[in-house]
Coordinates of N, CA, C and O in Angstrom, one line a residue:
Q1 N 0.8 -1.2 0.0 CA 0.0 0.0 0.0 C 0.9 1.3 0.0 O 2.0 1.2 0.4
V2 N 0.3 2.3 -0.5 CA 1.0 3.6 -0.5 C 0.0 4.6 0.2 O -1.2 4.6 0.0
Q3 N 0.6 5.5 1.0 CA -0.1 6.6 1.7 C 0.3 7.9 1.0 O 1.5 8.1 0.7
L4 N -0.7 8.7 0.8 CA -0.5 10.0 0.1 C -0.9 11.2 0.9 O -2.0 11.1 1.5
V5 N -0.1 12.2 1.0 CA -0.4 13.4 1.7 C -0.2 14.6 0.9 O 1.0 14.9 0.5
E6 N -1.2 15.4 0.6 CA -1.1 16.6 -0.2 C -0.7 17.8 0.7 O -1.1 17.9 1.9
S7 N -0.1 18.8 0.2 CA 0.2 20.0 0.9 C 0.4 21.1 -0.2 O 0.5 20.9 -1.4
G8 N 0.5 22.4 0.3 CA 0.8 23.5 -0.6 C -0.4 24.3 -0.9 O -0.3 25.4 -1.6
G9 N -1.6 23.9 -0.5 CA -2.8 24.7 -0.8 C -2.8 26.0 0.0 O -2.1 26.2 0.9
G10 N -3.8 26.8 -0.4 CA -3.9 28.1 0.4 C -4.8 29.1 -0.4 O -5.5 28.7 -1.3
L11 N -4.7 30.3 0.0 CA -5.4 31.4 -0.6 C -4.5 32.2 -1.5 O -3.4 32.6 -1.1
V12 N -5.0 32.4 -2.7 CA -4.2 33.2 -3.7 C -5.1 34.1 -4.6 O -6.3 33.7 -4.8
Q13 N -4.7 35.2 -5.0 CA -5.4 36.1 -5.9 C -5.5 35.5 -7.3 O -4.5 34.8 -7.7
A14 N -6.5 35.8 -8.0 CA -6.6 35.4 -9.4 C -5.4 35.9 -10.2 O -4.9 37.0 -10.0
G15 N -4.8 35.0 -11.0 CA -3.6 35.3 -11.7 C -2.3 34.9 -11.1 O -1.3 34.9 -11.7
G16 N -2.5 34.5 -9.8 CA -1.3 34.0 -9.0 C -1.0 32.6 -9.3 O -1.6 31.9 -10.1
S17 N -0.1 32.1 -8.5 CA 0.4 30.7 -8.6 C 0.5 30.0 -7.3 O 0.7 30.6 -6.2
L18 N 0.3 28.7 -7.3 CA 0.6 27.8 -6.2 C 1.2 26.6 -6.7 O 1.0 26.1 -7.8
R19 N 2.0 25.9 -5.8 CA 2.6 24.6 -6.1 C 2.1 23.6 -5.1 O 2.4 23.7 -3.9
L20 N 1.4 22.6 -5.5 CA 0.9 21.6 -4.7 C 1.9 20.4 -4.7 O 2.6 20.1 -5.7
S21 N 2.1 19.8 -3.5 CA 2.9 18.6 -3.4 C 2.1 17.4 -2.9 O 1.2 17.6 -2.1
C22 N 2.5 16.2 -3.3 CA 1.9 15.0 -2.9 C 3.1 14.1 -2.5 O 3.8 13.6 -3.3
A23 N 3.2 13.9 -1.2 CA 4.3 13.1 -0.6 C 3.7 11.7 -0.3 O 2.7 11.5 0.3
A24 N 4.5 10.7 -0.8 CA 4.1 9.3 -0.7 C 4.9 8.6 0.3 O 6.1 8.9 0.5
S25 N 4.3 7.6 1.0 CA 5.1 6.8 1.9 C 4.5 5.3 1.9 O 3.4 5.1 1.4
G26 N 5.3 4.4 2.3 CA 4.9 3.0 2.3 C 5.4 2.3 1.0 O 5.8 1.1 1.1
R27 N 5.3 2.9 -0.1 CA 5.7 2.4 -1.4 C 6.3 3.5 -2.2 O 6.0 4.7 -2.0
A28 N 7.2 3.2 -3.0 CA 7.8 4.1 -4.0 C 6.8 4.5 -5.0 O 6.2 3.6 -5.6
I29 N 6.7 5.8 -5.3 CA 5.8 6.2 -6.4 C 6.2 5.8 -7.7 O 5.4 5.8 -8.7
S30 N 7.4 5.3 -7.9 CA 7.8 4.8 -9.2 C 7.0 3.6 -9.6 O 7.0 3.2 -10.8
S31 N 6.3 3.0 -8.6 CA 5.4 1.8 -8.9 C 4.1 2.2 -9.4 O 3.3 1.4 -9.8
Y32 N 3.8 3.5 -9.4 CA 2.5 4.0 -9.7 C 2.4 5.1 -10.8 O 3.3 6.0 -10.8
A33 N 1.4 5.1 -11.6 CA 1.0 6.3 -12.3 C 0.3 7.2 -11.3 O -0.4 6.7 -10.4
M34 N 0.4 8.5 -11.5 CA -0.2 9.5 -10.5 C -1.1 10.5 -11.2 O -0.9 10.8 -12.3
G35 N -2.1 10.9 -10.4 CA -3.0 11.9 -10.9 C -3.4 12.9 -9.9 O -3.3 12.7 -8.7
W36 N -3.9 14.0 -10.4 CA -4.5 15.1 -9.5 C -6.0 15.2 -9.9 O -6.3 15.3 -11.1
F37 N -6.8 15.3 -9.0 CA -8.2 15.6 -9.2 C -8.6 16.7 -8.2 O -7.9 17.0 -7.3
R38 N -9.8 17.3 -8.5 CA -10.3 18.4 -7.6 C -11.8 18.3 -7.5 O -12.5 17.8 -8.4
Q39 N -12.3 18.9 -6.4 CA -13.7 18.9 -6.2 C -14.1 20.2 -5.5 O -13.6 20.5 -4.4
A40 N -15.0 20.9 -6.1 CA -15.5 22.1 -5.6 C -16.8 21.8 -4.9 O -17.5 20.8 -5.2
P41 N -17.2 22.6 -3.9 CA -18.5 22.4 -3.2 C -19.7 22.3 -4.1 O -19.9 23.1 -5.0
G42 N -20.5 21.2 -3.9 CA -21.6 21.0 -4.7 C -21.4 20.5 -6.1 O -22.3 20.3 -6.9
K43 N -20.1 20.2 -6.4 CA -19.8 19.7 -7.7 C -19.1 18.3 -7.6 O -18.6 17.9 -6.6
E44 N -19.1 17.6 -8.8 CA -18.5 16.3 -8.8 C -17.0 16.5 -8.9 O -16.5 17.5 -9.4
R45 N -16.3 15.5 -8.4 CA -14.8 15.5 -8.5 C -14.4 15.4 -10.0 O -15.0 14.6 -10.7
E46 N -13.5 16.2 -10.4 CA -13.1 16.2 -11.8 C -11.6 16.0 -11.9 O -10.8 16.3 -11.1
F47 N -11.2 15.5 -13.1 CA -9.8 15.2 -13.4 C -9.1 16.5 -13.7 O -9.6 17.4 -14.3
V48 N -7.9 16.6 -13.2 CA -7.0 17.8 -13.5 C -5.8 17.4 -14.3 O -5.6 18.0 -15.4
A49 N -5.0 16.5 -13.9 CA -3.8 16.1 -14.6 C -3.3 14.8 -14.1 O -3.6 14.3 -13.1
A50 N -2.5 14.1 -15.0 CA -2.0 12.8 -14.7 C -0.6 12.7 -15.3 O -0.3 13.3 -16.3
I51 N 0.2 11.8 -14.7 CA 1.6 11.5 -15.2 C 1.9 10.1 -15.1 O 1.5 9.4 -14.1
G52 N 2.5 9.5 -16.1 CA 2.9 8.1 -16.2 C 4.0 7.8 -15.2 O 4.6 8.6 -14.5
W53 N 4.3 6.5 -15.2 CA 5.3 5.9 -14.3 C 6.7 6.6 -14.3 O 7.3 6.9 -13.3
S54 N 7.1 6.9 -15.5 CA 8.4 7.5 -15.6 C 8.4 9.1 -15.7 O 9.5 9.7 -15.6
G55 N 7.2 9.6 -15.9 CA 7.1 11.1 -16.0 C 7.2 11.6 -17.5 O 7.1 12.8 -17.7
S56 N 7.4 10.7 -18.4 CA 7.6 11.1 -19.8 C 6.2 11.4 -20.5 O 6.2 12.1 -21.5
I57 N 5.1 10.9 -19.9 CA 3.8 11.0 -20.5 C 3.0 11.8 -19.5 O 2.8 11.4 -18.3
T58 N 2.4 12.9 -19.9 CA 1.5 13.7 -19.0 C 0.2 13.9 -19.8 O 0.1 14.0 -21.0
Y59 N -0.9 14.2 -19.0 CA -2.2 14.5 -19.5 C -2.8 15.6 -18.7 O -2.6 15.7 -17.5
N60 N -3.5 16.5 -19.3 CA -4.1 17.6 -18.7 C -5.6 17.8 -19.1 O -5.9 17.6 -20.3
A61 N -6.4 18.2 -18.1 CA -7.8 18.5 -18.5 C -7.8 19.8 -19.3 O -6.9 20.6 -19.2
D62 N -8.8 19.9 -20.2 CA -8.8 21.1 -21.1 C -8.9 22.4 -20.3 O -8.3 23.4 -20.7
S63 N -9.5 22.3 -19.1 CA -9.7 23.5 -18.3 C -8.4 24.1 -17.7 O -8.3 25.2 -17.3
V64 N -7.3 23.3 -17.7 CA -6.1 23.7 -17.1 C -4.9 23.7 -18.1 O -3.8 24.0 -17.7
K65 N -5.1 23.2 -19.3 CA -4.0 23.2 -20.3 C -3.4 24.6 -20.5 O -4.1 25.6 -20.6
G66 N -2.1 24.6 -20.5 CA -1.4 25.8 -20.6 C -1.2 26.6 -19.3 O -0.5 27.6 -19.3
R67 N -1.8 26.1 -18.2 CA -1.7 26.8 -16.9 C -1.1 25.9 -15.8 O -0.3 26.4 -15.0
F68 N -1.5 24.6 -15.8 CA -1.0 23.7 -14.8 C 0.0 22.8 -15.4 O -0.1 22.3 -16.5
I69 N 1.0 22.4 -14.6 CA 2.0 21.4 -15.0 C 2.2 20.4 -13.9 O 2.5 20.7 -12.7
I70 N 2.0 19.1 -14.3 CA 2.2 18.0 -13.3 C 3.6 17.5 -13.5 O 4.1 17.4 -14.7
S71 N 4.3 17.1 -12.5 CA 5.6 16.6 -12.5 C 5.8 15.6 -11.4 O 5.1 15.5 -10.5
R72 N 6.9 14.8 -11.5 CA 7.2 13.8 -10.4 C 8.7 13.8 -10.2 O 9.5 13.9 -11.1
D73 N 9.0 13.5 -9.0 CA 10.4 13.3 -8.6 C 10.4 12.0 -7.8 O 10.2 12.0 -6.6
N74 N 10.7 10.9 -8.5 CA 10.7 9.6 -7.9 C 11.7 9.5 -6.7 O 11.5 8.7 -5.8
A75 N 12.8 10.2 -6.9 CA 13.9 10.1 -5.8 C 13.3 10.7 -4.5 O 13.7 10.3 -3.4
K76 N 12.5 11.7 -4.6 CA 11.9 12.3 -3.4 C 10.5 11.7 -3.1 O 9.9 12.2 -2.1
N77 N 10.1 10.8 -3.9 CA 8.8 10.2 -3.7 C 7.7 11.2 -3.6 O 6.8 11.1 -2.8
T78 N 7.7 12.1 -4.5 CA 6.8 13.3 -4.5 C 6.3 13.6 -5.9 O 7.1 13.6 -6.8
V79 N 5.0 13.9 -6.0 CA 4.4 14.4 -7.2 C 4.0 15.9 -7.0 O 3.6 16.2 -5.9
Y80 N 4.1 16.7 -8.0 CA 3.8 18.1 -7.9 C 2.8 18.5 -8.9 O 2.6 17.9 -9.9
L81 N 2.1 19.6 -8.5 CA 1.2 20.3 -9.5 C 1.5 21.8 -9.4 O 1.1 22.4 -8.4
Q82 N 2.1 22.3 -10.4 CA 2.4 23.7 -10.5 C 1.2 24.4 -11.1 O 0.9 24.0 -12.3
M83 N 0.6 25.3 -10.4 CA -0.6 25.9 -10.9 C -0.3 27.4 -11.1 O 0.0 28.1 -10.2
N84 N -0.5 27.8 -12.4 CA -0.2 29.2 -12.8 C -1.5 29.8 -13.3 O -2.4 29.2 -13.7
S85 N -1.5 31.2 -13.4 CA -2.6 31.9 -13.9 C -3.9 31.4 -13.3 O -4.9 31.2 -14.0
L86 N -4.0 31.3 -12.0 CA -5.1 30.8 -11.3 C -6.4 31.6 -11.5 O -6.3 32.8 -11.5
K87 N -7.5 30.9 -11.6 CA -8.8 31.6 -11.8 C -9.7 31.2 -10.6 O -9.5 30.2 -10.0
P88 N -10.7 32.0 -10.3 CA -11.6 31.7 -9.2 C -12.3 30.3 -9.5 O -12.6 29.6 -8.5
E89 N -12.4 29.9 -10.7 CA -13.0 28.6 -11.0 C -12.1 27.4 -10.6 O -12.6 26.3 -10.6
D90 N -10.9 27.7 -10.3 CA -10.0 26.7 -9.8 C -10.1 26.4 -8.4 O -9.5 25.4 -7.9
T91 N -10.9 27.1 -7.7 CA -11.1 26.9 -6.2 C -11.8 25.5 -6.0 O -12.8 25.2 -6.6
A92 N -11.1 24.7 -5.2 CA -11.5 23.4 -4.9 C -10.6 22.7 -3.9 O -9.5 23.3 -3.6
V93 N -11.0 21.6 -3.5 CA -10.1 20.7 -2.7 C -9.4 19.8 -3.8 O -10.0 19.2 -4.6
Y94 N -8.1 19.8 -3.7 CA -7.3 19.1 -4.7 C -6.8 17.8 -4.1 O -6.2 17.8 -3.0
Y95 N -7.0 16.7 -4.8 CA -6.6 15.4 -4.3 C -5.5 14.7 -5.2 O -5.6 14.8 -6.4
C96 N -4.6 14.1 -4.5 CA -3.6 13.3 -5.2 C -4.1 11.8 -5.2 O -4.6 11.4 -4.2
A97 N -3.8 11.1 -6.3 CA -4.2 9.7 -6.4 C -3.1 8.9 -7.1 O -2.3 9.5 -7.9
A98 N -3.2 7.6 -6.9 CA -2.2 6.7 -7.5 C -2.9 5.5 -8.0 O -3.8 5.0 -7.4
T99 N -2.3 4.9 -9.1 CA -2.8 3.7 -9.6 C -1.7 2.8 -10.1 O -0.7 3.2 -10.7
S100 N -1.8 1.5 -9.7 CA -0.8 0.5 -10.2 C -1.5 -0.4 -11.3 O -0.8 -1.3 -11.8
R101 N -2.7 -0.1 -11.6 CA -3.4 -0.8 -12.7 C -3.3 -0.1 -14.0 O -2.5 0.8 -14.1
A102 N -4.1 -0.6 -14.9 CA -4.1 0.1 -16.3 C -4.3 1.6 -16.1 O -5.2 2.0 -15.4
F103 N -3.4 2.3 -16.8 CA -3.4 3.8 -16.7 C -4.4 4.4 -17.7 O -4.2 4.4 -18.9
I104 N -5.5 4.8 -17.1 CA -6.6 5.6 -17.8 C -6.6 6.9 -17.1 O -7.3 7.1 -16.1
P105 N -5.9 7.9 -17.6 CA -5.6 9.1 -16.9 C -6.8 9.8 -16.2 O -6.6 10.2 -15.0
A106 N -7.9 10.0 -16.9 CA -9.0 10.8 -16.4 C -10.0 10.0 -15.7 O -11.0 10.6 -15.3
L107 N -9.9 8.7 -15.6 CA -10.9 7.9 -15.0 C -10.7 7.7 -13.5 O -9.8 7.0 -13.1
E108 N -11.5 8.4 -12.8 CA -11.4 8.5 -11.3 C -11.3 7.1 -10.7 O -10.5 6.8 -9.8
R109 N -12.2 6.2 -11.1 CA -12.3 4.9 -10.4 C -11.2 4.0 -10.8 O -11.1 2.9 -10.2
A110 N -10.3 4.4 -11.7 CA -9.2 3.6 -12.0 C -8.1 3.7 -10.9 O -7.1 2.9 -10.9
Y111 N -8.1 4.8 -10.1 CA -7.1 5.0 -9.1 C -7.4 4.3 -7.8 O -8.5 4.2 -7.3
D112 N -6.3 3.7 -7.3 CA -6.4 2.8 -6.1 C -6.3 3.5 -4.8 O -6.9 3.1 -3.8
Y113 N -5.5 4.6 -4.7 CA -5.2 5.3 -3.5 C -5.4 6.7 -3.6 O -5.1 7.3 -4.7
W114 N -5.8 7.4 -2.5 CA -6.1 8.8 -2.5 C -5.6 9.5 -1.3 O -5.6 8.9 -0.2
G115 N -5.2 10.7 -1.4 CA -4.8 11.5 -0.2 C -6.1 12.2 0.4 O -7.2 12.0 -0.1
Q116 N -5.9 12.9 1.4 CA -6.9 13.6 2.1 C -7.4 14.9 1.4 O -8.5 15.4 1.7
G117 N -6.5 15.5 0.6 CA -6.9 16.7 -0.1 C -6.3 17.9 0.5 O -6.0 17.9 1.7
T118 N -6.1 18.9 -0.3 CA -5.6 20.2 0.2 C -6.5 21.3 -0.5 O -6.8 21.3 -1.7
Q119 N -6.9 22.3 0.3 CA -7.8 23.4 -0.2 C -7.0 24.4 -0.9 O -6.0 25.0 -0.5
V120 N -7.5 24.7 -2.1 CA -7.0 25.9 -2.9 C -8.2 26.8 -3.1 O -9.3 26.5 -3.6
T121 N -8.0 28.1 -2.7 CA -9.0 29.1 -2.8 C -8.4 30.3 -3.6 O -7.4 30.8 -3.3
V122 N -9.1 30.6 -4.7 CA -8.6 31.7 -5.6 C -9.6 32.8 -5.5 O -10.8 32.7 -5.9
S123 N -9.2 34.0 -5.1 CA -10.0 35.1 -4.9 C -10.0 36.0 -6.2 O -9.1 36.0 -6.9
S124 N -11.1 36.7 -6.4 CA -11.3 37.5 -7.6 C -11.0 39.0 -7.2 O -10.7 39.8 -8.1

């Protein structure tokens, strides 16, 4: 099993940036493809970005393309989400997830493990 803990959330003005981190323990993240999802109050959880085992393949939701960058540092057992040009619509709890099964980047139920989430609030 792998345990995931997100950090780096907070309050930021529109147009600003935040960097989220997902620290893993129990297992090396090199064994997993990783994803970021988010959920705003009253809305369904949605896909944000995903990265393959080696980091050479990444996927981004249309809503964040050109603004968010997912990366991984397997040596540090950490996955990152760099969020730039933030919009109020980006306000949500952001979750880190891991899958050791077939990698279907945007499919929430394909992920085996989830963190507790970190709050991101973007003011206008």
